[in-house]
N, CA and C of each residue as an Amber inpcrd file, in Angstrom:
protein
   645
   0.7250000  -1.3880000   0.0560000   0.1210000   0.0120000   0.3780000
   0.9190000   1.1560000   0.1260000   2.0810000   1.3880000   0.6300000
   3.0670000   2.4100000   0.7390000   3.6460000   2.5160000  -0.5110000
   3.3970000   1.4140000  -1.4340000   4.1210000   1.8790000  -2.5250000
   3.1850000   2.3300000  -3.7370000   1.6960000   2.1280000  -3.6480000
   0.5040000   2.4510000  -4.2940000   0.7410000   4.2440000  -4.2860000
   0.7330000   4.1490000  -2.6870000  -0.0750000   5.7350000  -2.2360000
  -1.1790000   5.6370000  -1.5450000  -0.7830000   5.6360000  -0.0860000
  -2.0270000   5.7330000   0.5690000  -3.2010000   6.9640000   0.3550000
  -2.5360000   7.8760000  -0.2170000  -3.0040000   9.1930000  -0.5580000
  -3.7900000   9.1600000  -1.8410000  -3.8470000   8.1540000  -2.4890000
  -3.9400000   8.0840000  -3.8280000  -4.9600000   7.4270000  -4.3190000
  -5.9810000   7.8080000  -5.1470000  -7.1270000   6.4150000  -5.8970000
  -6.3350000   5.0510000  -6.2960000  -5.2410000   5.3540000  -6.7740000
  -4.3020000   4.0150000  -7.5280000  -4.3550000   2.9200000  -6.5080000
  -4.3790000   3.6500000  -5.0880000  -4.4370000   2.0480000  -4.0390000
  -5.7850000   1.4970000  -3.9150000  -6.4990000   1.9870000  -4.8190000
  -7.9760000   1.3010000  -4.9920000  -7.6970000  -0.0060000  -5.8100000
  -6.2880000  -0.1110000  -6.3870000  -6.3580000  -1.1390000  -7.3690000
  -6.3180000  -2.4510000  -6.4350000  -6.1520000  -2.3330000  -5.2210000
  -5.7080000  -3.5460000  -4.1490000  -7.1560000  -3.7960000  -3.6890000
  -8.1220000  -3.0060000  -3.6210000  -9.3560000  -3.3450000  -3.3070000
 -10.1580000  -4.2990000  -4.0490000 -11.2800000  -4.7040000  -3.5020000
 -12.2690000  -5.9420000  -3.9100000 -13.1530000  -5.3640000  -4.8340000
 -13.4290000  -4.2460000  -4.5570000 -14.8550000  -3.5570000  -4.9740000
 -14.5140000  -3.2760000  -6.3660000 -15.3730000  -3.9660000  -7.3380000
 -15.5790000  -3.0010000  -8.9670000 -15.5530000  -1.7120000  -9.0070000
 -16.3120000  -1.0900000  -7.9550000 -16.5440000   0.2540000  -8.0470000
 -15.2300000   0.9990000  -7.9950000 -14.2380000   0.4300000  -6.8000000
 -13.1710000   1.0370000  -6.7880000 -12.1920000   1.1070000  -7.5500000
 -12.1840000  -0.0810000  -8.2760000 -11.4500000  -0.2690000  -9.4720000
 -11.8220000   0.6210000 -10.6530000 -12.9650000   0.3770000 -11.0340000
 -13.5610000   1.8450000 -12.0120000 -13.0450000   2.9740000 -11.7790000
 -13.4190000   3.6380000 -10.4950000 -12.6890000   4.6200000 -10.3460000
 -11.2160000   4.8860000 -10.4870000 -10.3330000   4.0170000 -10.4690000
  -9.0590000   3.8770000 -10.5720000  -8.7840000   3.7440000 -12.2780000
  -9.4100000   3.0550000 -12.7240000  -9.2820000   2.8510000 -14.2950000
  -9.4510000   4.4430000 -15.0140000 -10.6050000   4.7130000 -14.3370000
 -11.2360000   6.2240000 -14.9030000 -10.4570000   7.2790000 -14.7150000
  -9.5190000   7.3440000 -13.6520000  -8.7090000   8.4260000 -13.3640000
  -7.6250000   8.3370000 -14.2620000  -6.8390000   6.9340000 -14.2780000
  -5.6860000   6.9960000 -15.3120000  -5.9430000   7.4100000 -16.7350000
  -7.2080000   6.7970000 -17.1230000  -7.8960000   7.1590000 -18.4260000
  -7.8430000   8.7090000 -18.7340000  -8.1820000   9.5530000 -17.8220000
  -8.2310000  10.8300000 -17.6110000  -6.7010000  11.3520000 -17.6550000
  -6.0650000  11.2690000 -16.9690000  -4.5720000  11.5920000 -16.9630000
  -4.0150000  11.2110000 -18.2820000  -4.1420000  10.0660000 -18.9410000
  -3.5790000   9.5960000 -19.9380000  -3.9910000  10.5550000 -21.3570000
  -5.4510000  10.5500000 -21.3540000  -6.1380000  11.8510000 -22.2280000
  -5.3950000  13.0170000 -21.9900000  -5.4700000  13.5950000 -21.0040000
  -5.2870000  14.7600000 -20.6580000  -3.7720000  15.1910000 -21.0390000
  -2.9780000  14.3070000 -20.5700000  -1.1140000  14.6090000 -21.0590000
  -1.2340000  14.3390000 -22.5860000  -1.9030000  13.4010000 -23.4710000
  -1.7060000  13.3450000 -24.5290000  -2.1420000  14.6170000 -25.7470000
  -3.1930000  14.9400000 -24.8140000  -3.6670000  16.3730000 -25.2050000
  -2.1830000  17.3900000 -25.6720000  -1.3660000  17.3860000 -24.4860000
  -0.3710000  18.0700000 -24.5950000   0.5570000  18.0880000 -25.8880000
   1.0090000  16.5450000 -25.8410000   1.5270000  16.0970000 -26.9840000
   1.1020000  16.0420000 -28.0420000  -0.0810000  15.9410000 -28.0680000
  -0.7700000  16.2830000 -29.8600000  -0.4270000  17.9470000 -29.9250000
  -0.4810000  18.7420000 -29.2610000  -0.3550000  20.0070000 -29.3130000
   0.9170000  20.5440000 -29.6640000   1.8940000  19.6720000 -29.6250000
   3.4180000  20.3510000 -29.8040000   4.1890000  19.9960000 -31.0410000
   3.5050000  19.3570000 -32.0980000   4.0770000  19.1100000 -33.2220000
   4.6440000  20.6080000 -34.0820000   5.6630000  20.4570000 -34.8460000
   6.1060000  21.7220000 -35.4120000   5.6970000  21.8820000 -36.7820000
   4.4270000  21.9220000 -36.9330000   3.8180000  21.7180000 -38.2130000
   2.7020000  23.1380000 -37.8960000   3.3180000  24.2340000 -39.1200000
   2.7870000  25.4620000 -38.8980000   1.0430000  25.5740000 -40.0400000
   1.0160000  24.3020000 -40.6190000  -0.0230000  24.1490000 -41.4370000
  -1.2290000  23.5280000 -40.3660000  -0.8390000  22.9200000 -39.2000000
  -1.5390000  22.4000000 -38.3800000  -2.4620000  23.4140000 -37.3220000
  -3.5850000  23.5680000 -37.6510000  -4.2950000  24.5570000 -36.5630000
  -4.1060000  24.1110000 -35.4910000  -4.3170000  23.0020000 -35.0100000
  -4.1950000  22.4490000 -33.5460000  -2.7700000  22.3960000 -32.5850000
  -2.1810000  22.7000000 -33.4080000  -0.4610000  23.0580000 -32.9990000
  -0.2460000  24.2670000 -32.2840000   0.2740000  24.2190000 -31.1860000
   0.3840000  25.2340000 -30.3820000   1.8430000  25.7640000 -30.5860000
   2.8820000  25.4620000 -31.4030000   3.9640000  25.7930000 -31.4760000
   4.4010000  27.3490000 -31.5110000   5.0740000  27.8400000 -30.7770000
   5.3510000  29.4460000 -30.9490000   6.4260000  29.4980000 -31.8120000
   6.3740000  30.1160000 -32.6550000   7.6460000  30.7000000 -33.4450000
   8.2080000  31.7880000 -33.1100000   9.3430000  31.1320000 -32.5500000
  10.4930000  32.6350000 -31.8670000  11.1580000  33.5110000 -32.7460000
  11.2280000  33.1680000 -33.8310000  12.0710000  33.9840000 -34.9960000
  11.3610000  34.6420000 -35.2880000  12.0370000  36.2650000 -35.2420000
  10.8940000  37.2970000 -36.2540000  12.0140000  37.5890000 -37.5370000
  11.3850000  38.0020000 -38.5120000  11.9050000  38.5600000 -39.7830000
  11.2890000  39.8550000 -40.0790000  11.7180000  41.2440000 -39.5280000
  11.1490000  42.1650000 -40.2310000  11.1790000  42.5820000 -41.5960000
  10.1300000  42.9780000 -42.5090000  10.1010000  43.4500000 -43.5690000
  11.2370000  44.5840000 -44.1170000  11.7080000  45.2290000 -43.2030000
  12.7600000  46.2910000 -43.4200000  14.2240000  45.4970000 -43.1950000
  14.3340000  44.5910000 -42.8960000  15.5690000  44.2010000 -42.4790000
  15.7020000  42.6690000 -43.0690000  17.1140000  42.1470000 -43.4350000
  17.3690000  41.2010000 -44.1380000  17.8090000  39.8060000 -43.1960000
  17.8620000  40.3730000 -41.9500000  18.5530000  39.3640000 -40.8170000
  17.1080000  39.2650000 -39.8490000  17.0590000  37.8780000 -39.5850000
  16.0550000  37.5030000 -38.5320000  16.7570000  37.0450000 -37.4240000
  15.6240000  37.5010000 -36.2650000  16.2620000  37.5350000 -35.0010000
  15.3020000  36.5020000 -33.8010000  16.1150000  35.5660000 -33.1640000
  15.5820000  34.7950000 -32.2970000  14.9290000  35.4210000 -30.8730000
  13.7700000  35.7190000 -30.5830000  13.3010000  36.8010000 -29.6260000
  13.0470000  35.6490000 -28.4200000  13.4010000  34.4750000 -28.1870000
  13.2420000  33.5360000 -26.8480000  14.0190000  33.9930000 -25.7150000
  13.1880000  33.7130000 -24.8970000  14.2410000  34.2620000 -23.5670000
  14.4760000  32.9250000 -22.8390000  14.4560000  31.8390000 -22.9370000
  14.4770000  30.5470000 -22.5360000  15.7570000  30.0110000 -22.8080000
  16.2340000  29.7230000 -21.5270000  18.1330000  29.4980000 -21.6050000
  18.0900000  28.0140000 -20.7670000  19.5890000  27.6230000 -20.6800000
  19.6810000  26.4140000 -19.8110000  19.1080000  26.6640000 -18.4830000
  19.2640000  27.6770000 -17.9460000  18.8170000  28.0970000 -16.4440000
  17.1430000  27.3180000 -16.1890000  16.3050000  27.9310000 -16.9970000
  14.8390000  27.3840000 -17.3180000  15.0010000  25.7270000 -17.2740000
  15.8140000  25.1730000 -18.2860000  15.4310000  23.8340000 -18.5390000
  16.0410000  22.5600000 -17.2950000  16.8990000  23.5020000 -16.2760000
  17.6940000  23.3750000 -14.9970000  16.5010000  23.0120000 -14.2190000
  15.6160000  24.2320000 -13.8110000  14.8290000  24.5640000 -12.9880000
  13.7090000  23.2360000 -13.4830000  13.0880000  23.1780000 -14.5430000
  12.0800000  22.1660000 -15.1000000  12.5450000  20.8740000 -14.5670000
  13.6010000  20.4640000 -15.0690000  14.4060000  19.0520000 -14.8010000
  13.9150000  18.6700000 -13.2280000  14.7830000  19.7890000 -12.4840000
  14.2880000  19.6810000 -11.2060000  12.8260000  19.5510000 -10.5830000
  12.3460000  20.5890000 -11.4160000  10.6730000  20.4840000 -10.6510000
  10.2660000  19.1250000 -10.7700000  10.1100000  18.4990000 -12.1110000
   9.4920000  17.4540000 -12.6610000  10.0480000  16.1050000 -11.5740000
  11.5070000  16.2600000 -12.1280000  12.0130000  14.6140000 -11.1030000
  11.7070000  14.6000000  -9.7920000  11.7940000  15.9750000  -9.2170000
  11.4990000  16.0690000  -7.7810000   9.9430000  15.6170000  -7.4210000
   8.9800000  15.6900000  -8.3310000   7.8080000  15.4770000  -8.4030000
   7.2170000  14.0830000  -8.5140000   7.7660000  13.6530000  -9.4890000
   7.6350000  12.3650000 -10.0760000   8.6140000  11.0240000  -9.8940000
   9.8710000  11.2340000  -9.1170000  10.5310000  10.5080000  -9.0080000
  10.1780000   9.3710000  -7.9970000   9.1550000   9.7910000  -7.1390000
   9.0030000   8.6730000  -5.7670000   7.7210000   7.6750000  -6.8120000
   7.2250000   8.1170000  -7.8480000   5.9270000   7.4160000  -8.2100000
   6.7240000   6.3520000  -9.4360000   7.8740000   7.0130000 -10.0640000
   8.7000000   5.8960000 -10.5620000   9.1190000   4.9400000 -10.1720000
  10.0450000   5.5420000  -8.9120000  10.9790000   4.1570000  -7.8920000
   9.6450000   2.9700000  -7.5280000   8.7950000   3.8360000  -6.7850000
   7.8190000   2.8560000  -6.3630000   7.2850000   2.3920000  -7.5450000
   6.8500000   2.4500000  -8.8200000   6.2130000   1.6290000  -9.9470000
   7.2080000   0.5780000 -10.2480000   8.4830000   1.0890000 -10.6280000
   9.5480000  -0.1450000 -10.6690000   9.4840000  -1.0540000  -9.5240000
   9.4770000  -0.7060000  -8.2210000   9.2960000  -1.3900000  -7.1620000
   8.3350000  -2.5420000  -7.2190000   6.9880000  -1.8060000  -7.8360000
   5.6210000  -2.8890000  -7.4740000   5.9210000  -3.7260000  -9.0210000
   6.4250000  -3.5010000  -9.9170000   6.9230000  -4.1240000 -11.0690000
   7.9670000  -5.6130000 -10.5210000   8.9020000  -5.1330000  -9.6510000
   9.4340000  -6.5060000  -9.2930000   8.7060000  -7.4730000  -8.5220000
   8.0820000  -6.8240000  -7.7100000   7.3130000  -7.5430000  -6.6570000
   6.3120000  -8.4730000  -7.3670000   5.6330000  -7.8960000  -8.3190000
   5.1140000  -9.0670000  -9.1330000   5.6060000 -10.1690000  -9.9280000
   6.9530000 -10.1870000  -9.9780000   7.7000000 -11.4140000 -10.2660000
   7.9170000 -12.1880000  -9.0510000   7.6090000 -11.6980000  -7.9990000
   8.1120000 -12.8980000  -7.1990000   7.2650000 -13.9280000  -7.0230000
   7.1580000 -15.2240000  -6.6760000   6.5540000 -16.2640000  -6.6630000
   6.1090000 -16.4620000  -5.3440000   6.1910000 -15.7740000  -4.2020000
   5.8150000 -16.1350000  -2.9550000   4.3340000 -15.2570000  -3.0990000
   4.1970000 -14.1710000  -4.1660000   2.8870000 -13.5040000  -3.7710000
   1.9480000 -14.5390000  -4.4660000   0.4450000 -14.7640000  -4.2080000
  -0.4730000 -15.3840000  -4.9830000  -0.7070000 -14.6350000  -6.5780000
  -1.2110000 -15.1000000  -7.5950000  -1.3940000 -14.7910000  -8.8100000
  -2.4740000 -13.2540000  -8.9360000  -3.6190000 -13.2810000  -7.9500000
  -3.9730000 -11.9660000  -8.1810000  -3.5240000 -11.1780000  -7.3380000
  -2.6840000 -11.2390000  -6.1710000  -1.6720000 -10.1570000  -5.9090000
  -0.6550000  -9.3280000  -7.1360000  -0.0850000 -10.5600000  -7.4740000
   0.9940000 -10.2350000  -8.5980000   0.3190000  -9.3870000 -10.0110000
  -1.1520000  -9.7600000 -10.1500000  -1.9170000  -8.9970000 -11.2690000
  -2.0740000  -7.6960000 -10.6570000  -2.2780000  -7.3220000  -9.3260000
  -2.5560000  -5.9640000  -8.8380000  -1.3050000  -5.2760000  -8.7800000
  -0.0060000  -5.8700000  -8.3620000   1.1360000  -4.9610000  -8.6460000
   1.6720000  -5.0070000  -9.9340000   1.4540000  -5.6100000 -10.6880000
   1.9570000  -5.3290000 -12.1660000   1.1020000  -4.0350000 -12.7500000
  -0.1870000  -4.0860000 -12.4290000  -1.2300000  -3.1940000 -12.8340000
  -1.0710000  -1.6160000 -12.0080000  -0.5450000  -1.9510000 -10.7550000
   0.0130000  -0.6960000 -10.0690000   1.1440000  -0.1910000 -10.5780000
   2.0140000  -1.1710000 -10.2940000   3.7280000  -0.8850000 -11.0030000
   3.1150000   0.3610000 -12.5200000   2.6590000  -0.7100000 -13.4820000
   2.5880000  -0.2850000 -14.9480000   2.0200000   1.4190000 -14.5570000
   0.9430000   1.4870000 -13.8180000   0.1300000   2.5250000 -14.0150000
   1.1210000   4.0210000 -13.1160000   1.5370000   3.8080000 -12.3230000
   2.8560000   4.5970000 -11.4360000   3.7840000   4.9670000 -12.5870000
   4.2820000   3.9530000 -13.2750000   5.4860000   4.2170000 -14.2840000
   4.9220000   4.9430000 -15.4490000   3.5620000   4.5330000 -16.0310000
   3.0790000   5.0140000 -17.1400000   2.7580000   6.3310000 -17.2080000
   1.8950000   6.7430000 -16.0400000   1.4990000   8.4040000 -15.6930000
   2.8450000   9.3460000 -15.5100000   3.8640000   8.6470000 -14.7700000
   4.9290000   9.5250000 -14.3340000   5.8000000   9.8180000 -15.8620000
   6.1690000   8.5300000 -16.4870000   6.9770000   8.8780000 -18.0020000
   6.1760000   9.7550000 -18.7580000   5.0030000   9.6610000 -19.0140000
   4.1410000  10.3410000 -19.7730000   3.9140000  11.6150000 -19.4860000
   3.8300000  12.0460000 -18.2300000   3.9590000  13.1850000 -17.5510000
   5.2750000  14.2420000 -18.1720000   6.4360000  13.3010000 -17.6150000
   8.0390000  14.1050000 -17.9460000   7.9400000  14.2790000 -19.5870000
   7.5950000  13.3080000 -20.4100000   7.6990000  13.8150000 -22.0460000
   6.5540000  14.6510000 -22.1610000   5.2220000  14.6190000 -21.8280000
   4.4830000  15.4090000 -22.2920000   4.7170000  16.9020000 -22.2310000
   5.4190000  17.1730000 -20.5400000   5.7180000  18.4080000 -20.5010000
   7.1150000  18.6450000 -21.2120000   7.6630000  18.0110000 -21.3150000
   9.5180000  18.3490000 -22.1490000   8.7790000  18.7910000 -23.8710000
   8.0750000  17.7150000 -24.2380000   7.7660000  18.5100000 -25.6190000
   6.9250000  19.5020000 -25.8640000   6.1280000  19.7140000 -24.9520000
   5.1210000  21.0270000 -24.9070000   5.6760000  22.1120000 -24.4380000
   6.5500000  22.0430000 -23.4580000   7.8970000  23.0750000 -23.6180000
   8.7280000  23.5960000 -24.4320000   8.7330000  22.4200000 -25.4350000
  10.0280000  22.7220000 -25.9700000   9.1920000  23.5990000 -27.1480000
   7.4920000  23.3870000 -27.6710000   6.8650000  23.8970000 -28.4970000
   6.3730000  25.1410000 -27.7790000   6.2730000  25.6190000 -27.0150000
   5.7420000  26.9930000 -26.6680000   6.6350000  27.8690000 -25.4710000
   7.4260000  27.1770000 -24.7590000   7.4820000  27.8900000 -23.7670000
   9.0980000  28.8120000 -24.4490000   9.0040000  30.0380000 -23.8900000
   9.8910000  31.1620000 -24.8460000  10.5700000  32.1280000 -23.6690000
  10.6790000  31.3430000 -22.3730000  11.1490000  31.8940000 -21.4540000
  11.1100000  31.1550000 -20.0710000  12.1030000  31.8580000 -19.0560000
  11.9210000  30.7160000 -18.0990000  10.8220000  30.3880000 -17.1530000
  10.2330000  31.9520000 -16.9640000   9.0090000  31.7680000 -16.5410000
   7.9330000  30.7750000 -17.0720000   7.6750000  30.8640000 -18.4400000
   6.9410000  29.6640000 -19.1460000   7.0160000  28.4470000 -18.9030000
   8.3880000  28.2560000 -18.9180000   8.8370000  26.8060000 -18.6630000
   8.3230000  26.0870000 -17.3430000   8.2260000  27.2120000 -16.2870000
   8.1370000  26.7370000 -14.8310000   6.2330000  26.5100000 -15.0970000
   5.9210000  27.7740000 -15.6150000   4.2920000  27.1770000 -15.7390000
   3.3540000  26.1890000 -16.2890000   4.3010000  25.7570000 -17.3290000
   3.9880000  24.4790000 -17.9400000   4.0990000  23.5430000 -17.1650000
   5.1760000  23.4280000 -16.3850000   5.3510000  22.4020000 -15.7110000
   4.3120000  22.0010000 -14.7870000   4.3280000  23.0840000 -13.9460000
   3.1930000  23.1030000 -12.8860000   1.7400000  22.7690000 -13.5410000
   1.1490000  23.0960000 -14.7290000  -0.0980000  22.4780000 -14.9940000
   0.3310000  21.1240000 -15.0870000   1.1880000  20.7100000 -15.8670000
   1.0240000  18.7890000 -16.0400000   1.0630000  17.9120000 -14.4870000
   1.8500000  19.0100000 -13.7170000   2.2410000  18.3650000 -12.3690000
   0.6980000  18.4120000 -11.8560000  -0.1470000  19.4740000 -11.8790000
  -1.6080000  19.2580000 -11.5410000  -2.2820000  18.0030000 -11.9140000
  -2.0320000  17.9910000 -13.1090000  -2.7990000  16.7990000 -14.1530000
  -2.2430000  15.1460000 -13.1730000  -1.0290000  15.3730000 -13.0970000
  -0.4570000  13.9330000 -12.3990000  -0.9140000  13.8310000 -10.7920000
  -1.2880000  15.1200000 -10.4900000  -2.0310000  14.9540000  -8.8870000
  -3.2090000  15.1850000  -8.7000000  -4.0600000  14.4360000  -9.7430000
  -5.6570000  14.3120000 -10.0260000  -5.9870000  13.1910000  -9.0990000
  -5.2540000  12.1860000  -8.8030000  -5.6680000  11.0360000  -8.1280000
  -5.6670000  11.2650000  -6.7890000  -4.6550000  12.0870000  -6.4920000
  -4.6340000  12.1170000  -5.0970000  -5.7750000  13.4540000  -4.7170000
  -5.7940000  14.1920000  -5.5090000  -7.1670000  15.5220000  -4.9750000
  -8.6050000  14.6270000  -5.0840000  -8.7700000  13.5770000  -6.0850000
  -9.9540000  12.8450000  -6.1000000 -10.0000000  11.8570000  -4.7930000
  -8.7010000  11.4170000  -3.9570000  -8.7560000  10.7610000  -2.9620000
  -9.2600000  11.6970000  -1.9980000  -8.7790000  12.7330000  -1.9830000
  -8.9530000  13.7230000  -0.6640000 -10.7270000  13.8600000  -0.9780000
 -11.0480000  14.0910000  -2.0690000 -12.4280000  14.5730000  -2.1000000
 -13.1330000  13.0890000  -1.6400000 -13.1270000  12.3150000  -2.1800000
 -13.8300000  10.8280000  -1.6070000 -13.5190000  10.7700000  -0.2510000
 -12.7600000  10.7630000   0.2950000 -12.2790000  11.0220000   2.0200000
 -13.4320000  11.9330000   2.5210000 -13.6230000  13.2860000   1.9000000
 -14.1270000  14.3370000   2.4490000 -15.6870000  13.7190000   3.0510000
 -16.2080000  13.3800000   1.5460000 -17.4750000  12.6560000   1.5030000
 -18.0550000  11.5570000   2.4570000 -16.6570000  10.5970000   2.3820000
 -17.0790000   9.5460000   3.8190000 -17.0000000  10.0440000   4.9320000
 -16.1450000  10.9750000   5.0630000 -16.5210000  11.5260000   6.6330000
 -17.3160000  12.3940000   6.6850000 -17.7700000  13.0650000   6.0010000
 -19.0040000  13.8930000   6.1620000 -20.4280000  12.9500000   6.2380000
 -20.5390000  11.6490000   5.5350000 -21.6480000  10.7540000   5.6580000
 -21.4310000  10.2540000   6.8530000 -20.1130000   9.7020000   7.4490000
 -19.8130000   8.6350000   8.7680000 -20.2120000   9.9400000   9.5610000
 -20.1600000  11.1590000   9.4490000 -20.1480000  12.3370000  10.6140000
 -22.2060000  12.3030000  10.8680000 -22.6430000  12.3680000   9.8120000
 -23.8700000  12.3920000   9.7810000 -24.8750000  11.1670000  10.3710000
 -24.1170000  10.2450000  10.3070000 -24.3740000   9.0500000  10.6540000
 -24.2730000   8.4510000  12.2480000 -23.3920000   9.3490000  12.2240000
 -22.9130000   9.5590000  13.9280000 -24.1120000  10.3340000  14.6960000
 -24.0270000  11.4110000  14.0360000 -25.2260000  12.3490000  14.6340000
 -26.5230000  11.4760000  14.8850000 -27.0940000  10.8970000  13.6450000
 -28.1770000   9.9130000  13.5170000 -28.6040000   8.9690000  14.7740000
 -27.1460000   8.5980000  14.9850000 -27.2920000   7.1860000  15.7330000
 -27.1560000   8.0100000  17.3070000 -26.6270000   9.2060000  17.4520000
 -26.2270000   9.9250000  18.6350000 -27.9660000  10.5270000  19.1360000
 -28.8030000  10.9660000  18.1720000 -30.0530000  11.2070000  18.4470000
 -31.1340000   9.7850000  18.6040000 -30.4820000   9.2290000  18.0060000
 -31.3640000   7.5330000  18.5350000 -31.3570000   7.3520000  19.4940000
 -30.1700000   7.3760000  20.1730000 -29.7920000   6.7830000  21.6010000
 -30.5560000   7.6880000  22.5020000 -30.5150000   9.1780000  22.1200000
 -31.2970000   9.9710000  23.0180000 -32.6020000   9.6090000  23.5580000
 -33.3260000   9.6570000  21.9480000 -34.5480000   9.5480000  22.1330000
 -34.9480000   7.7000000  22.8830000 -34.1430000   6.6100000  22.9510000
 -34.0940000   5.2780000  23.1430000 -34.0940000   5.7540000  24.7590000
 -33.4690000   6.6750000  25.1830000 -32.9950000   6.5800000  27.0040000
 -34.1540000   7.6370000  27.2100000 -34.8210000   8.4780000  26.2250000
 -35.9750000   9.1090000  26.8920000 -37.1520000   8.5050000  26.8330000
 -37.4110000   7.3210000  26.2010000 -38.6610000   6.6470000  26.0750000
 -38.4020000   5.8330000  27.2620000 -37.1170000   5.1850000  27.5920000
 -36.9790000   4.3840000  28.8340000 -37.4710000   5.0360000  30.0360000
 -36.9740000   6.5480000  30.1450000 -37.2500000   7.0150000  31.6560000
 -38.7190000   7.5090000  31.7290000 -39.4630000   7.6550000  30.4120000
 -40.6790000   7.9770000  30.8450000 -41.5860000   6.6510000  30.9550000
 -41.0270000   5.4600000  30.3420000 -41.7010000   4.2870000  30.9400000
 -41.4840000   3.7900000  32.2160000 -40.3000000   4.2170000  32.7410000
 -39.9440000   4.1400000  34.4630000 -40.9070000   5.3480000  35.0050000
 -40.9820000   6.0480000  34.5340000 -42.0050000   7.5130000  35.2530000
 -43.6040000   6.8990000  34.9840000 -43.7790000   6.1910000  34.3160000
 -45.1890000   5.7900000  34.2720000 -45.5460000   4.8180000  34.8570000
 -44.3180000   3.6710000  34.9940000 -44.6500000   2.2580000  35.9910000
 -44.8830000   2.8150000  37.5070000 -43.7440000   4.1150000  37.6370000
 -43.9940000   4.5370000  39.1950000 -45.4030000   5.1770000  39.3510000
 -45.6450000   5.7020000  38.4110000 -46.9440000   6.5960000  38.4670000
 -48.2090000   5.4360000  38.8320000 -48.0970000   4.6780000  38.1470000
 -49.4520000   3.3890000  38.0610000 -49.0020000   2.9960000  39.3170000
 -48.0330000   2.4390000  39.8420000 -47.7880000   2.0650000  41.4100000
 -48.2040000   3.0010000  42.2130000 -48.1900000   4.2790000  42.3630000
 -48.2210000   5.0690000  43.3430000 -50.0450000   5.4530000  43.3650000
 -50.5250000   5.1440000  41.8640000 -52.2430000   5.2100000  42.2350000
 -52.8630000   3.8680000  42.8020000 -52.0740000   2.9700000  42.7290000
 -52.7550000   1.5920000  43.2500000 -52.6020000   1.7600000  44.9210000
 -51.4400000   2.2670000  45.2710000 -51.0880000   2.4650000  46.7320000
 -52.4070000   3.4060000  47.1770000 -52.3280000   4.6200000  46.3380000
 -53.4540000   5.5740000  47.0440000 -55.0280000   4.8490000  47.2230000
 -55.4130000   4.2010000  45.8090000 -56.6260000   3.6540000  45.7780000
 -56.7300000   2.5130000  47.3580000 -55.9950000   1.9590000  47.2680000
 -55.4540000   0.8130000  48.7190000 -55.7830000   1.6130000  49.7330000
 -55.0460000   2.6850000  49.9930000 -55.1940000   3.7600000  51.2290000
 -56.8380000   4.0780000  51.4810000 -57.4140000   4.4540000  50.1680000
 -58.6450000   5.0250000  50.3600000 -59.8180000   3.8460000  50.6850000
 -59.3520000   2.9830000  50.1810000 -60.3130000   1.8410000  50.5110000
 -60.7870000   1.5590000  52.1700000
């Protein structure tokens, strides 16, 4: 579970619930689709209207020389590499670890399949995120701040599984709290009913004693 990540919907793969599995698969499909969207928008094809490529060379009409107006340099790429790998390194390592676990025969077949799927998902999403961010930044980043902002957007997509897990936990906590309040109210009502029955019994007993005295 530590390798999957306790704070991620990826950990639902270990669950026996089909609905939990469906959530995991849906999140991975969304992340893959979103990241590939960035990859598809990065080709250097000026005839493609869907391409986001930013042409940095400017050629004035009154000048024979063209100039490259990009401000992106090695410093920006170094910051990008540090940000991306600092964020995805844990998932890459855990993904490889799970892939190694699935090859050990001491685990049963079902567990090995789950380990393989978990390892593949962690490795796939992390590697695709790095690739998508690299090619998209190559296409549109023309300054050091551009490359950092684009990397943060990709990181947000990678973290969707954790945000969704926190949302599910919040809903479960709310439902559990409501159930606790209802149970507490039921307990109070039961206790009050028991008190009323006790008082009614005492009143009936007193009535009988009064009747005996009057006789």
